[in-house]
Tab-separated table of C-alpha atoms in Angstrom:
chain	number	residue	atom	x	y	z
A	1	UNK	CA	-38.479	11.271	27.797
A	2	UNK	CA	-38.229	14.466	25.880
A	3	UNK	CA	-37.276	14.088	22.000
A	4	UNK	CA	-33.407	14.497	21.258
A	5	UNK	CA	-32.944	17.111	18.922
A	6	UNK	CA	-29.570	18.633	17.379
A	7	UNK	CA	-30.275	21.711	19.589
A	8	UNK	CA	-30.515	19.635	22.749
A	9	UNK	CA	-27.230	17.871	21.860
A	10	UNK	CA	-25.490	21.021	21.504
A	11	UNK	CA	-27.021	22.741	24.475
A	12	UNK	CA	-24.017	23.672	26.811
A	13	UNK	CA	-21.156	22.899	24.404
A	14	UNK	CA	-18.951	25.488	23.242
A	15	UNK	CA	-18.345	26.096	19.478
A	16	UNK	CA	-14.871	25.529	18.156
A	17	UNK	CA	-12.763	28.705	17.833
A	18	UNK	CA	-9.583	28.910	16.161
A	19	UNK	CA	-7.096	30.639	18.209
A	20	UNK	CA	-4.301	31.122	15.505
A	21	UNK	CA	-4.729	33.311	12.281
A	22	UNK	CA	-3.256	32.247	8.848
A	23	UNK	CA	-0.984	34.968	9.394
A	24	UNK	CA	0.393	33.349	12.631
A	25	UNK	CA	2.109	30.447	10.345
A	26	UNK	CA	5.481	30.975	8.974
A	27	UNK	CA	6.373	28.549	6.143
A	28	UNK	CA	10.207	29.471	6.460
A	29	UNK	CA	10.198	28.073	10.053
A	30	UNK	CA	7.270	25.828	10.544
A	31	UNK	CA	5.812	22.908	8.948
A	32	UNK	CA	1.979	22.623	8.050
A	33	UNK	CA	0.457	19.279	9.138
A	34	UNK	CA	-3.272	18.186	8.240
A	35	UNK	CA	-5.103	15.049	9.040
A	36	UNK	CA	-8.092	13.964	7.625
A	37	UNK	CA	-10.276	10.719	7.802
A	38	UNK	CA	-11.268	10.448	4.137
A	39	UNK	CA	-13.581	7.332	4.612
A	40	UNK	CA	-12.270	5.725	1.398
A	41	UNK	CA	-10.041	6.909	-1.315
A	42	UNK	CA	-12.142	5.448	-3.949
A	43	UNK	CA	-15.107	7.435	-2.669
A	44	UNK	CA	-17.078	9.485	-5.327
A	45	UNK	CA	-15.092	13.063	-5.880
A	46	UNK	CA	-12.570	12.121	-3.166
A	47	UNK	CA	-9.589	12.587	-5.441
A	48	UNK	CA	-11.080	15.962	-6.469
A	49	UNK	CA	-11.632	17.240	-2.879
A	50	UNK	CA	-8.109	16.049	-2.014
A	51	UNK	CA	-6.590	17.940	-4.793
A	52	UNK	CA	-8.741	21.221	-4.088
A	53	UNK	CA	-7.780	20.903	-0.485
A	54	UNK	CA	-4.087	20.555	-1.095
A	55	UNK	CA	-3.976	23.298	-3.674
A	56	UNK	CA	-5.782	25.907	-1.260
A	57	UNK	CA	-3.911	24.748	1.808
A	58	UNK	CA	-0.534	23.600	0.825
A	59	UNK	CA	0.397	21.484	3.671
A	60	UNK	CA	3.845	20.134	3.900
A	61	UNK	CA	2.297	16.655	5.563
A	62	UNK	CA	-1.210	15.473	4.818
A	63	UNK	CA	-2.260	12.219	6.787
A	64	UNK	CA	-5.156	10.396	5.599
A	65	UNK	CA	-7.100	7.665	7.539
A	66	UNK	CA	-9.633	4.925	6.712
A	67	UNK	CA	-8.201	4.926	2.845
A	68	UNK	CA	-10.000	1.303	2.762
A	69	UNK	CA	-6.958	0.155	0.328
A	70	UNK	CA	-6.067	-3.525	-0.009
A	71	UNK	CA	-3.854	-3.808	-2.702
A	72	UNK	CA	-0.518	-2.056	-2.519
A	73	UNK	CA	0.041	-1.980	-6.469
A	74	UNK	CA	-3.239	-0.567	-6.920
A	75	UNK	CA	-2.881	1.827	-4.333
A	76	UNK	CA	0.049	3.385	-5.947
A	77	UNK	CA	-2.205	4.549	-8.863
A	78	UNK	CA	-4.769	6.524	-6.531
A	79	UNK	CA	-4.681	10.167	-5.755
A	80	UNK	CA	-1.242	11.028	-6.867
A	81	UNK	CA	-0.591	14.750	-6.108
A	82	UNK	CA	1.994	16.833	-8.056
A	83	UNK	CA	4.786	17.988	-5.686
A	84	UNK	CA	4.258	15.224	-3.007
A	85	UNK	CA	5.223	11.631	-2.483
A	86	UNK	CA	3.040	9.172	-0.380
A	87	UNK	CA	3.307	6.093	1.772
A	88	UNK	CA	0.763	3.701	2.284
A	89	UNK	CA	-0.036	1.289	5.140
A	90	UNK	CA	-2.934	-0.800	3.684
A	91	UNK	CA	-5.429	-3.446	5.025
A	92	UNK	CA	-3.782	-6.881	4.345
A	93	UNK	CA	-6.183	-8.562	7.031
A	94	UNK	CA	-9.562	-7.373	5.597
A	95	UNK	CA	-10.192	-6.102	1.929
A	96	UNK	CA	-11.449	-2.549	1.878
A	97	UNK	CA	-10.971	-1.806	5.662
A	98	UNK	CA	-8.988	0.812	7.527
A	99	UNK	CA	-5.564	2.056	6.094
A	100	UNK	CA	-3.618	5.021	6.534
A	101	UNK	CA	-1.807	7.314	3.744
A	102	UNK	CA	0.986	9.940	4.407
A	103	UNK	CA	1.899	12.717	1.762
A	104	UNK	CA	4.972	14.685	2.185
A	105	UNK	CA	5.705	17.670	0.195
A	106	UNK	CA	8.631	17.331	-2.030
A	107	UNK	CA	11.460	19.239	-0.458
A	108	UNK	CA	10.780	17.811	3.126
A	109	UNK	CA	13.451	15.491	3.838
A	110	UNK	CA	12.038	11.842	5.028
A	111	UNK	CA	14.587	10.098	6.857
A	112	UNK	CA	12.441	6.905	7.510
A	113	UNK	CA	8.917	5.368	7.356
A	114	UNK	CA	7.602	2.403	9.251
A	115	UNK	CA	4.172	0.477	9.893
A	116	UNK	CA	2.830	-0.699	12.975
A	117	UNK	CA	4.219	-0.039	16.255
A	118	UNK	CA	7.773	-0.047	14.635
A	119	UNK	CA	7.679	-3.779	14.125
A	120	UNK	CA	6.014	-3.963	10.555
A	121	UNK	CA	3.118	-5.723	12.041
A	122	UNK	CA	-0.086	-4.004	11.182
A	123	UNK	CA	-2.536	-6.071	9.192
A	124	UNK	CA	-5.281	-3.500	9.613
A	125	UNK	CA	-3.031	-0.793	8.211
A	126	UNK	CA	-3.729	1.702	11.212
A	127	UNK	CA	-0.187	3.164	12.025
A	128	UNK	CA	2.336	4.641	9.773
A	129	UNK	CA	5.259	6.825	11.115
A	130	UNK	CA	7.257	8.855	8.978
A	131	UNK	CA	10.402	10.668	10.436
A	132	UNK	CA	11.003	14.081	8.955
A	133	UNK	CA	12.993	17.143	9.707
A	134	UNK	CA	14.034	15.772	13.041
A	135	UNK	CA	10.504	14.463	14.368
A	136	UNK	CA	8.498	11.434	14.169
A	137	UNK	CA	4.847	11.994	12.555
A	138	UNK	CA	2.574	9.166	13.633
A	139	UNK	CA	-0.427	8.898	11.405
A	140	UNK	CA	-3.003	6.595	13.205
A	141	UNK	CA	-6.373	5.262	12.657
A	142	UNK	CA	-7.420	4.342	16.061
A	143	UNK	CA	-9.670	1.331	16.383
A	144	UNK	CA	-13.337	2.148	17.145
A	145	UNK	CA	-14.864	0.319	20.113
A	146	UNK	CA	-17.825	-0.405	18.162
A	147	UNK	CA	-21.504	0.202	18.668
A	148	UNK	CA	-21.906	-2.834	20.749
A	149	UNK	CA	-18.338	-2.123	22.575
A	150	UNK	CA	-17.189	-5.373	21.089
A	151	UNK	CA	-13.708	-4.180	20.452
A	152	UNK	CA	-13.675	-2.061	23.656
A	153	UNK	CA	-11.216	-4.795	25.235
A	154	UNK	CA	-9.047	-4.881	22.524
A	155	UNK	CA	-8.745	-1.031	22.105
A	156	UNK	CA	-8.080	-0.451	26.088
A	157	UNK	CA	-5.954	-3.477	26.853
A	158	UNK	CA	-4.137	-3.914	23.599
A	159	UNK	CA	-3.941	-1.064	21.062
A	160	UNK	CA	-4.022	1.919	23.628
A	161	UNK	CA	-1.274	0.306	25.742
A	162	UNK	CA	0.861	-0.428	22.557
A	163	UNK	CA	0.429	2.980	21.293
A	164	UNK	CA	1.399	4.332	24.592
A	165	UNK	CA	4.623	2.377	24.816
A	166	UNK	CA	5.202	3.028	21.013
A	167	UNK	CA	4.989	6.929	21.441
A	168	UNK	CA	7.326	6.898	24.544
A	169	UNK	CA	9.739	4.871	22.646
A	170	UNK	CA	9.732	7.379	19.655
A	171	UNK	CA	9.822	10.311	22.295
A	172	UNK	CA	13.198	9.172	23.506
A	173	UNK	CA	14.807	9.645	20.112
A	174	UNK	CA	12.956	12.602	18.739
A	175	UNK	CA	9.952	14.787	19.224
A	176	UNK	CA	6.624	13.318	18.202
A	177	UNK	CA	3.665	14.643	16.328
A	178	UNK	CA	0.765	12.235	16.880
A	179	UNK	CA	-2.085	12.759	14.077
A	180	UNK	CA	-5.054	10.816	12.762
A	181	UNK	CA	-8.404	9.842	13.694
A	182	UNK	CA	-7.947	8.999	17.210
A	183	UNK	CA	-11.543	7.874	17.752
A	184	UNK	CA	-12.090	9.694	21.085
A	185	UNK	CA	-15.140	11.813	20.185
A	186	UNK	CA	-18.580	10.184	21.236
A	187	UNK	CA	-20.563	12.280	18.901
A	188	UNK	CA	-20.047	14.350	15.606
A	189	UNK	CA	-20.148	17.594	17.531
A	190	UNK	CA	-17.443	16.538	19.817
């Protein structure tokens, strides 16, 4: 068949168009959430990128995924941001894999944090929940099904079902903001 080009992939897609302006945000009455798959906190220049971004955007909550941290003592030394505290959920099952981190701006009251589906069981470090300002913020790095779909059954039958039940449980106590890399886009342009 015909060669696949970037133009042919993008044909028929609609470019993302932001519907809100920066002026629509009110720091007095709203919290600013940002989520970012960093593909490794140790990546070359990543700390500088994060610092620059936070300085420019000033999020109240910054949720990172795929931190690839495996040692909690070592992770505490990486990418400390003035004016923020962070919590990590590291991969204990596989070194240099997965992981989530949530930064919360000083002054935003954190009521609690938990890992996994509220049970603390999350050896891949995929779910980190912070309860702030009367809401649950779920920072998640949803498993990829894999190029050969070898994790598809786990993703659909196990992880997705547990995530659905977990969010429903949280919703019964307070509003939920679900952030993260949800691994729902098939291609980069999605």
